[in-house]
């Protein structure tokens, strides 16, 4: 009888040890997964283990709990394995005391097998939840990065340098998720520099895609047509869509020609750009309607002499719509600052314009703001 009891106890302890060992193995994998997720997050954020923010403390707590669970289950598996070995050893003895003792041990061993199955199921569910939450966090991170990536294409922080010109730009994202404002400065031919700024009505991904299309199509058409008005007309024909009547674009294009000593511009319903020329601030008003209203809209261009030191300022409506009560910063606000500080570096001028609009407004600027300044040096 003693041998039977001890044999059953040994078998139960072996099964319990196997059950706890399997759970310990799962917990070890989970612990490694948590550590890997923490390391990846630190690399993405550029943080260290000593960072004391809330997310860091929560991640450290998750790692500590995972490690603690693994050690606890490993301890249980080791303990039951030891008891199984002792029970097998005692089969060869006649001590009744050990038989009773091992019987007492066998009862919790039987119970722990049932609990172990439940614990393993709960652990698998916890690991699945962790995987789902991790994937959700990755998706949210991508969702946050997407607008920045779009904005970086539509309104890049850094511009290439161009011989004979100094360029400055500022872009301030509004409250929307995706940008609709864009600007571009590029050489259309040797000695000819194009500056473009535009604004797509609306918010969200569709407006951002439309802005992206308009920006890069203008590069093509300005190289194809010498007159910026012709390039705008072709852009309007290509972008017009009868099924998207709620969408339209305002746009202004300046082409600086150092060989001819001129600047030629065309504007599709865009807010007035300004040119500081021979100690005067000249308005560059619209020369045609907004884009995408009608397929065959007509546009014309104007040409102005270009001198060394001349400075053009282009912007989107988020700047001039800064409000103080019922008053707006307005186009004249831009012209006044340009009259007051015409010799500023283009980058400094852009920053001064943005700060002036912020100081004027009694509420935070809610719309996207893009400002572009180009001076012939």
Short mmCIF file of C-alpha atoms in Angstrom, two decimals:
data_model
loop_
_atom_site.label_atom_id
_atom_site.label_comp_id
_atom_site.label_asym_id
_atom_site.label_seq_id
_atom_site.Cartn_x
_atom_site.Cartn_y
_atom_site.Cartn_z
CA UNK A 1 0.00 0.00 0.00
CA UNK A 2 2.84 2.37 0.94
CA UNK A 3 4.49 1.88 -2.44
CA UNK A 4 1.21 2.65 -4.24
CA UNK A 5 0.62 5.86 -2.27
CA UNK A 6 4.19 7.04 -2.80
CA UNK A 7 4.05 6.13 -6.49
CA UNK A 8 0.81 8.08 -6.99
CA UNK A 9 2.30 11.02 -5.07
CA UNK A 10 5.43 10.95 -7.22
CA UNK A 11 3.33 10.85 -10.38
CA UNK A 12 1.18 13.77 -9.21
CA UNK A 13 4.25 15.79 -8.30
CA UNK A 14 5.86 15.07 -11.67
CA UNK A 15 2.70 16.20 -13.50
CA UNK A 16 2.44 19.31 -11.30
CA UNK A 17 6.11 20.09 -11.94
CA UNK A 18 5.55 19.73 -15.70
CA UNK A 19 2.46 21.95 -15.55
CA UNK A 20 4.25 24.71 -13.63
CA UNK A 21 7.33 24.35 -15.82
CA UNK A 22 5.26 24.89 -18.95
CA UNK A 23 3.66 28.02 -17.45
CA UNK A 24 7.11 29.23 -16.36
CA UNK A 25 8.33 28.80 -19.93
CA UNK A 26 5.40 30.91 -21.23
CA UNK A 27 6.11 33.57 -18.62
CA UNK A 28 9.79 33.63 -19.60
CA UNK A 29 8.83 34.29 -23.22
CA UNK A 30 6.40 36.97 -22.09
CA UNK A 31 9.11 38.54 -19.92
CA UNK A 32 11.50 38.62 -22.90
CA UNK A 33 8.73 40.14 -25.04
CA UNK A 34 8.12 42.90 -22.49
CA UNK A 35 11.84 43.64 -22.26
CA UNK A 36 12.08 43.79 -26.05
CA UNK A 37 9.12 46.16 -26.25
CA UNK A 38 10.70 48.42 -23.62
CA UNK A 39 14.04 48.46 -25.43
CA UNK A 40 12.33 49.29 -28.72
CA UNK A 41 10.38 52.12 -27.09
CA UNK A 42 13.56 53.55 -25.55
CA UNK A 43 15.27 53.50 -28.95
CA UNK A 44 12.31 55.24 -30.62
CA UNK A 45 11.97 57.89 -27.90
CA UNK A 46 15.70 58.34 -27.32
CA UNK A 47 15.09 57.79 -23.61
CA UNK A 48 17.07 55.87 -21.01
CA UNK A 49 16.17 53.50 -18.23
CA UNK A 50 16.60 56.33 -15.74
CA UNK A 51 13.81 58.40 -17.31
CA UNK A 52 11.21 59.10 -14.68
CA UNK A 53 8.10 59.81 -16.72
CA UNK A 54 4.82 57.98 -16.13
CA UNK A 55 5.10 55.76 -19.20
CA UNK A 56 8.62 54.67 -18.15
CA UNK A 57 7.53 53.77 -14.63
CA UNK A 58 4.56 51.81 -15.98
CA UNK A 59 6.81 49.89 -18.37
CA UNK A 60 9.28 49.07 -15.58
CA UNK A 61 6.39 47.84 -13.43
CA UNK A 62 5.19 45.56 -16.25
CA UNK A 63 8.70 44.15 -16.65
CA UNK A 64 9.02 43.56 -12.88
CA UNK A 65 5.65 41.77 -12.71
CA UNK A 66 6.51 39.56 -15.67
CA UNK A 67 9.85 38.61 -14.08
CA UNK A 68 8.22 37.97 -10.70
CA UNK A 69 5.60 35.70 -12.27
CA UNK A 70 8.29 33.71 -14.07
CA UNK A 71 10.37 33.21 -10.90
CA UNK A 72 7.31 32.17 -8.88
CA UNK A 73 6.24 29.54 -11.41
CA UNK A 74 9.83 28.32 -11.81
CA UNK A 75 10.01 27.92 -8.03
CA UNK A 76 6.78 25.88 -7.98
CA UNK A 77 7.98 23.64 -10.81
CA UNK A 78 11.32 23.03 -9.07
CA UNK A 79 9.62 22.30 -5.73
CA UNK A 80 7.26 19.70 -7.16
CA UNK A 81 10.06 18.08 -9.12
CA UNK A 82 12.04 17.75 -5.89
CA UNK A 83 9.04 16.24 -4.08
CA UNK A 84 8.53 13.75 -6.90
CA UNK A 85 12.15 12.63 -6.62
CA UNK A 86 11.82 12.28 -2.82
CA UNK A 87 8.63 10.22 -3.20
CA UNK A 88 10.34 7.82 -5.58
CA UNK A 89 13.23 7.51 -3.16
CA UNK A 90 10.89 6.71 -0.26
CA UNK A 91 9.27 3.85 -2.17
CA UNK A 92 12.27 1.78 -0.99
CA UNK A 93 11.74 2.64 2.71
CA UNK A 94 9.25 1.32 5.26
CA UNK A 95 8.69 4.52 7.18
CA UNK A 96 4.94 5.00 7.61
CA UNK A 97 5.48 8.64 8.67
CA UNK A 98 6.87 9.53 5.26
CA UNK A 99 3.97 7.79 3.57
CA UNK A 100 1.46 9.96 5.44
CA UNK A 101 3.55 13.07 4.77
CA UNK A 102 3.78 12.39 1.04
CA UNK A 103 0.03 11.71 0.96
CA UNK A 104 -0.53 15.17 2.43
CA UNK A 105 1.76 16.59 -0.27
CA UNK A 106 -0.07 14.67 -3.01
CA UNK A 107 -3.41 16.36 -2.31
CA UNK A 108 -2.21 19.93 -3.11
CA UNK A 109 -0.28 18.50 -6.06
CA UNK A 110 -3.55 17.18 -7.49
CA UNK A 111 -5.29 20.50 -6.84
CA UNK A 112 -2.49 22.55 -8.37
CA UNK A 113 -2.80 20.65 -11.66
CA UNK A 114 -6.39 21.84 -12.00
CA UNK A 115 -5.47 25.37 -10.99
CA UNK A 116 -2.42 25.27 -13.26
CA UNK A 117 -4.59 24.65 -16.32
CA UNK A 118 -6.75 27.64 -15.40
CA UNK A 119 -3.67 29.76 -14.70
CA UNK A 120 -2.19 28.83 -18.07
CA UNK A 121 -5.41 29.82 -19.83
CA UNK A 122 -5.52 33.15 -18.00
CA UNK A 123 -1.88 33.78 -18.83
CA UNK A 124 -2.43 33.14 -22.52
CA UNK A 125 -5.32 35.61 -22.47
CA UNK A 126 -3.09 38.19 -20.72
CA UNK A 127 -0.38 37.70 -23.31
CA UNK A 128 -2.91 38.12 -26.12
CA UNK A 129 -4.13 41.36 -24.51
CA UNK A 130 -0.54 42.55 -24.25
CA UNK A 131 0.04 41.83 -27.94
CA UNK A 132 -3.17 43.65 -28.89
CA UNK A 133 -2.24 46.68 -26.77
CA UNK A 134 1.28 46.73 -28.20
CA UNK A 135 -0.06 46.64 -31.77
CA UNK A 136 -2.55 49.39 -30.89
CA UNK A 137 0.28 51.55 -29.51
CA UNK A 138 2.30 50.98 -32.68
CA UNK A 139 -0.73 51.96 -34.78
CA UNK A 140 -1.22 55.13 -32.71
CA UNK A 141 2.46 55.98 -33.07
CA UNK A 142 2.19 55.63 -36.86
CA UNK A 143 -0.96 57.75 -36.79
CA UNK A 144 0.95 60.50 -34.98
CA UNK A 145 3.92 60.27 -37.34
CA UNK A 146 1.85 60.35 -40.53
CA UNK A 147 0.85 64.05 -40.31
CA UNK A 148 4.47 64.99 -39.59
CA UNK A 149 5.63 63.03 -42.61
CA UNK A 150 3.03 64.73 -44.84
CA UNK A 151 3.90 68.16 -43.46
CA UNK A 152 7.58 67.44 -44.08
CA UNK A 153 6.82 66.85 -47.77
CA UNK A 154 4.38 69.76 -48.17
CA UNK A 155 6.28 72.34 -46.12
CA UNK A 156 9.87 71.15 -45.53
CA UNK A 157 11.80 72.70 -42.66
CA UNK A 158 15.01 72.99 -44.69
CA UNK A 159 15.33 74.37 -48.20
CA UNK A 160 18.19 73.90 -50.60
CA UNK A 161 20.44 76.91 -51.13
CA UNK A 162 20.18 78.81 -54.41
CA UNK A 163 22.92 81.00 -55.84
CA UNK A 164 21.88 84.64 -55.87
CA UNK A 165 18.95 84.16 -53.47
CA UNK A 166 18.26 83.93 -49.75
CA UNK A 167 15.19 81.91 -48.75
CA UNK A 168 13.33 81.74 -45.44
CA UNK A 169 10.27 79.75 -44.47
CA UNK A 170 8.05 79.01 -41.47
CA UNK A 171 5.33 76.41 -41.10
CA UNK A 172 2.99 76.13 -38.11
CA UNK A 173 0.61 73.16 -38.01
CA UNK A 174 -2.94 74.03 -37.02
CA UNK A 175 -5.42 71.99 -35.02
CA UNK A 176 -6.22 69.63 -37.93
CA UNK A 177 -4.69 66.17 -38.24
CA UNK A 178 -3.34 66.67 -41.76
CA UNK A 179 -1.85 69.70 -43.47
CA UNK A 180 -3.46 71.47 -46.44
CA UNK A 181 -0.87 74.25 -46.82
CA UNK A 182 2.23 73.77 -48.97
CA UNK A 183 5.16 75.69 -50.41
CA UNK A 184 8.04 74.99 -52.73
CA UNK A 185 11.18 76.72 -54.00
CA UNK A 186 13.14 75.22 -56.90
CA UNK A 187 15.10 76.06 -60.06
CA UNK A 188 13.03 75.73 -63.22
CA UNK A 189 16.09 76.51 -65.36
CA UNK A 190 19.54 78.05 -64.88
CA UNK A 191 19.06 81.56 -63.54
CA UNK A 192 15.29 81.08 -63.04
CA UNK A 193 13.92 80.32 -59.56
CA UNK A 194 10.27 79.49 -58.81
CA UNK A 195 8.55 80.11 -55.47
CA UNK A 196 5.12 78.55 -54.92
CA UNK A 197 2.76 78.65 -51.97
CA UNK A 198 -0.78 77.26 -51.80
CA UNK A 199 -3.65 76.26 -49.58
CA UNK A 200 -6.23 73.51 -50.09
CA UNK A 201 -9.65 74.13 -48.58
CA UNK A 202 -10.69 71.68 -45.90
CA UNK A 203 -8.89 69.35 -43.52
CA UNK A 204 -7.93 65.72 -43.35
CA UNK A 205 -6.21 63.22 -45.57
CA UNK A 206 -8.02 64.14 -48.82
CA UNK A 207 -6.98 67.80 -48.62
CA UNK A 208 -3.43 66.74 -47.80
CA UNK A 209 -3.30 64.42 -50.82
CA UNK A 210 -4.65 67.19 -53.05
CA UNK A 211 -1.96 69.56 -51.74
CA UNK A 212 0.70 66.95 -52.44
CA UNK A 213 -0.54 66.48 -56.01
CA UNK A 214 -0.72 70.23 -56.66
CA UNK A 215 2.77 70.87 -55.32
CA UNK A 216 4.53 68.31 -57.50
CA UNK A 217 2.40 68.90 -60.60
CA UNK A 218 3.42 72.56 -60.42
CA UNK A 219 7.05 71.50 -60.62
CA UNK A 220 6.27 69.71 -63.87
CA UNK A 221 4.19 72.48 -65.42
CA UNK A 222 6.54 75.33 -64.46
CA UNK A 223 9.33 73.53 -66.28
CA UNK A 224 7.01 72.94 -69.23
CA UNK A 225 5.61 76.48 -69.49
CA UNK A 226 7.69 79.63 -69.18
CA UNK A 227 4.66 81.71 -68.16
CA UNK A 228 3.42 80.85 -64.61
CA UNK A 229 -0.18 81.67 -65.69
CA UNK A 230 -0.04 78.90 -68.29
CA UNK A 231 1.30 76.48 -65.68
CA UNK A 232 -1.60 77.38 -63.36
CA UNK A 233 -4.15 76.91 -66.15
CA UNK A 234 -2.75 73.46 -66.90
CA UNK A 235 -2.76 72.58 -63.19
CA UNK A 236 -6.41 73.64 -62.96
CA UNK A 237 -7.36 71.46 -65.92
CA UNK A 238 -5.57 68.45 -64.46
CA UNK A 239 -6.90 68.90 -60.90
CA UNK A 240 -10.51 69.77 -61.78
CA UNK A 241 -12.98 67.07 -60.79
CA UNK A 242 -16.74 67.45 -61.17
CA UNK A 243 -17.31 64.96 -58.34
CA UNK A 244 -15.32 67.04 -55.80
CA UNK A 245 -17.02 70.42 -56.06
CA UNK A 246 -16.38 71.20 -52.38
CA UNK A 247 -12.60 71.20 -52.84
CA UNK A 248 -10.59 74.13 -54.21
CA UNK A 249 -7.06 75.53 -54.06
CA UNK A 250 -5.61 79.01 -53.74
CA UNK A 251 -2.12 79.39 -55.14
CA UNK A 252 0.48 82.03 -55.99
CA UNK A 253 3.59 81.49 -58.14
CA UNK A 254 6.59 83.78 -58.56
CA UNK A 255 9.33 83.10 -61.11
CA UNK A 256 12.53 85.09 -60.54
CA UNK A 257 14.67 85.52 -63.67
CA UNK A 258 18.13 86.84 -62.85
CA UNK A 259 19.13 86.93 -66.52
CA UNK A 260 16.22 89.13 -67.56
CA UNK A 261 16.15 90.98 -64.24
CA UNK A 262 12.44 90.37 -63.73
CA UNK A 263 9.99 88.57 -61.48
CA UNK A 264 6.83 87.26 -63.10
CA UNK A 265 3.90 86.16 -60.97
CA UNK A 266 0.40 84.70 -61.24
CA UNK A 267 -2.09 84.11 -58.42
CA UNK A 268 -5.14 81.85 -58.33
CA UNK A 269 -7.35 83.59 -55.77
CA UNK A 270 -4.58 83.56 -53.16
CA UNK A 271 -4.14 86.22 -50.43
CA UNK A 272 -2.05 89.16 -51.62
CA UNK A 273 1.68 88.49 -51.71
CA UNK A 274 4.02 91.45 -51.23
CA UNK A 275 7.21 92.56 -52.98
CA UNK A 276 9.63 95.07 -51.42
CA UNK A 277 11.05 96.84 -54.48
CA UNK A 278 12.92 100.18 -54.63
CA UNK A 279 11.83 101.13 -51.09
CA UNK A 280 8.20 100.43 -51.86
CA UNK A 281 5.96 97.52 -50.86
CA UNK A 282 4.03 96.37 -53.94
CA UNK A 283 0.93 94.13 -53.72
CA UNK A 284 0.87 91.01 -55.87
CA UNK A 285 -2.88 90.55 -56.18
CA UNK A 286 -4.85 87.63 -57.62
CA UNK A 287 -4.72 87.26 -61.40
CA UNK A 288 -7.44 84.64 -61.67
CA UNK A 289 -10.00 82.63 -59.67
CA UNK A 290 -9.44 79.78 -57.26
CA UNK A 291 -8.36 76.47 -58.76
CA UNK A 292 -10.80 73.58 -59.29
CA UNK A 293 -13.92 75.76 -59.53
CA UNK A 294 -14.20 75.54 -63.33
CA UNK A 295 -12.18 73.48 -65.78
CA UNK A 296 -11.52 76.34 -68.23
CA UNK A 297 -10.77 79.18 -65.82
CA UNK A 298 -8.40 81.78 -67.30
CA UNK A 299 -5.31 83.28 -65.64
CA UNK A 300 -2.79 85.94 -66.56
CA UNK A 301 0.61 86.94 -65.20
CA UNK A 302 2.31 90.23 -64.41
CA UNK A 303 5.99 91.11 -64.66
CA UNK A 304 7.96 93.46 -62.41
CA UNK A 305 11.63 94.51 -62.61
CA UNK A 306 13.83 92.60 -60.17
CA UNK A 307 16.66 94.39 -58.37
CA UNK A 308 19.28 93.13 -55.96
CA UNK A 309 17.86 93.27 -52.44
CA UNK A 310 14.24 92.92 -53.59
CA UNK A 311 12.22 90.73 -51.23
CA UNK A 312 9.00 88.79 -51.86
CA UNK A 313 6.77 87.54 -49.03
CA UNK A 314 4.16 84.81 -49.60
CA UNK A 315 1.88 83.27 -46.99
CA UNK A 316 -1.35 81.33 -46.45
CA UNK A 317 -4.57 82.66 -44.94
CA UNK A 318 -3.87 81.18 -41.50
CA UNK A 319 -1.51 84.15 -40.95
CA UNK A 320 -3.83 86.99 -41.91
CA UNK A 321 -6.90 85.44 -40.23
CA UNK A 322 -5.38 85.80 -36.75
CA UNK A 323 -8.10 87.59 -34.77
CA UNK A 324 -8.44 90.02 -31.94
CA UNK A 325 -12.15 90.26 -31.32
CA UNK A 326 -13.74 91.24 -34.63
CA UNK A 327 -10.43 92.50 -36.11
CA UNK A 328 -8.05 90.46 -38.25
CA UNK A 329 -4.28 90.72 -38.61
CA UNK A 330 -4.98 90.99 -42.32
CA UNK A 331 -2.92 91.46 -45.44
CA UNK A 332 -2.08 95.02 -44.41
CA UNK A 333 -0.55 93.66 -41.20
CA UNK A 334 1.96 91.75 -43.33
CA UNK A 335 2.67 94.82 -45.47
CA UNK A 336 3.21 97.04 -42.41
CA UNK A 337 5.81 94.71 -40.92
CA UNK A 338 7.57 94.43 -44.30
CA UNK A 339 7.70 98.25 -44.57
CA UNK A 340 9.10 98.45 -41.05
CA UNK A 341 11.73 95.71 -41.36
CA UNK A 342 12.53 95.23 -45.08
CA UNK A 343 16.23 94.48 -44.53
CA UNK A 344 15.72 91.53 -42.19
CA UNK A 345 17.09 88.15 -43.19
CA UNK A 346 14.23 86.19 -44.88
CA UNK A 347 14.21 83.54 -42.15
CA UNK A 348 14.06 86.20 -39.42
CA UNK A 349 11.32 88.04 -41.27
CA UNK A 350 9.19 84.88 -41.45
CA UNK A 351 9.56 84.32 -37.71
CA UNK A 352 8.75 87.97 -36.98
CA UNK A 353 5.57 87.72 -39.05
CA UNK A 354 4.44 84.63 -37.19
CA UNK A 355 5.16 86.20 -33.79
CA UNK A 356 3.38 89.41 -34.82
CA UNK A 357 0.25 87.43 -35.73
CA UNK A 358 0.42 85.50 -32.46
CA UNK A 359 0.83 88.72 -30.47
CA UNK A 360 -2.09 90.30 -32.32
CA UNK A 361 -4.45 87.35 -31.79
CA UNK A 362 -6.29 86.94 -28.49
CA UNK A 363 -6.63 83.18 -29.12
CA UNK A 364 -4.16 80.53 -30.33
CA UNK A 365 -3.81 80.28 -34.11
CA UNK A 366 -6.08 77.41 -35.12
CA UNK A 367 -5.34 77.14 -38.84
CA UNK A 368 -2.18 76.02 -40.62
CA UNK A 369 0.23 78.88 -41.26
CA UNK A 370 2.87 78.81 -44.00
CA UNK A 371 5.16 81.77 -44.74
CA UNK A 372 7.80 81.98 -47.47
CA UNK A 373 10.25 84.84 -48.10
CA UNK A 374 12.69 85.10 -51.01
CA UNK A 375 15.28 87.86 -51.47
CA UNK A 376 17.55 88.41 -54.43
CA UNK A 377 21.04 88.94 -53.06
#
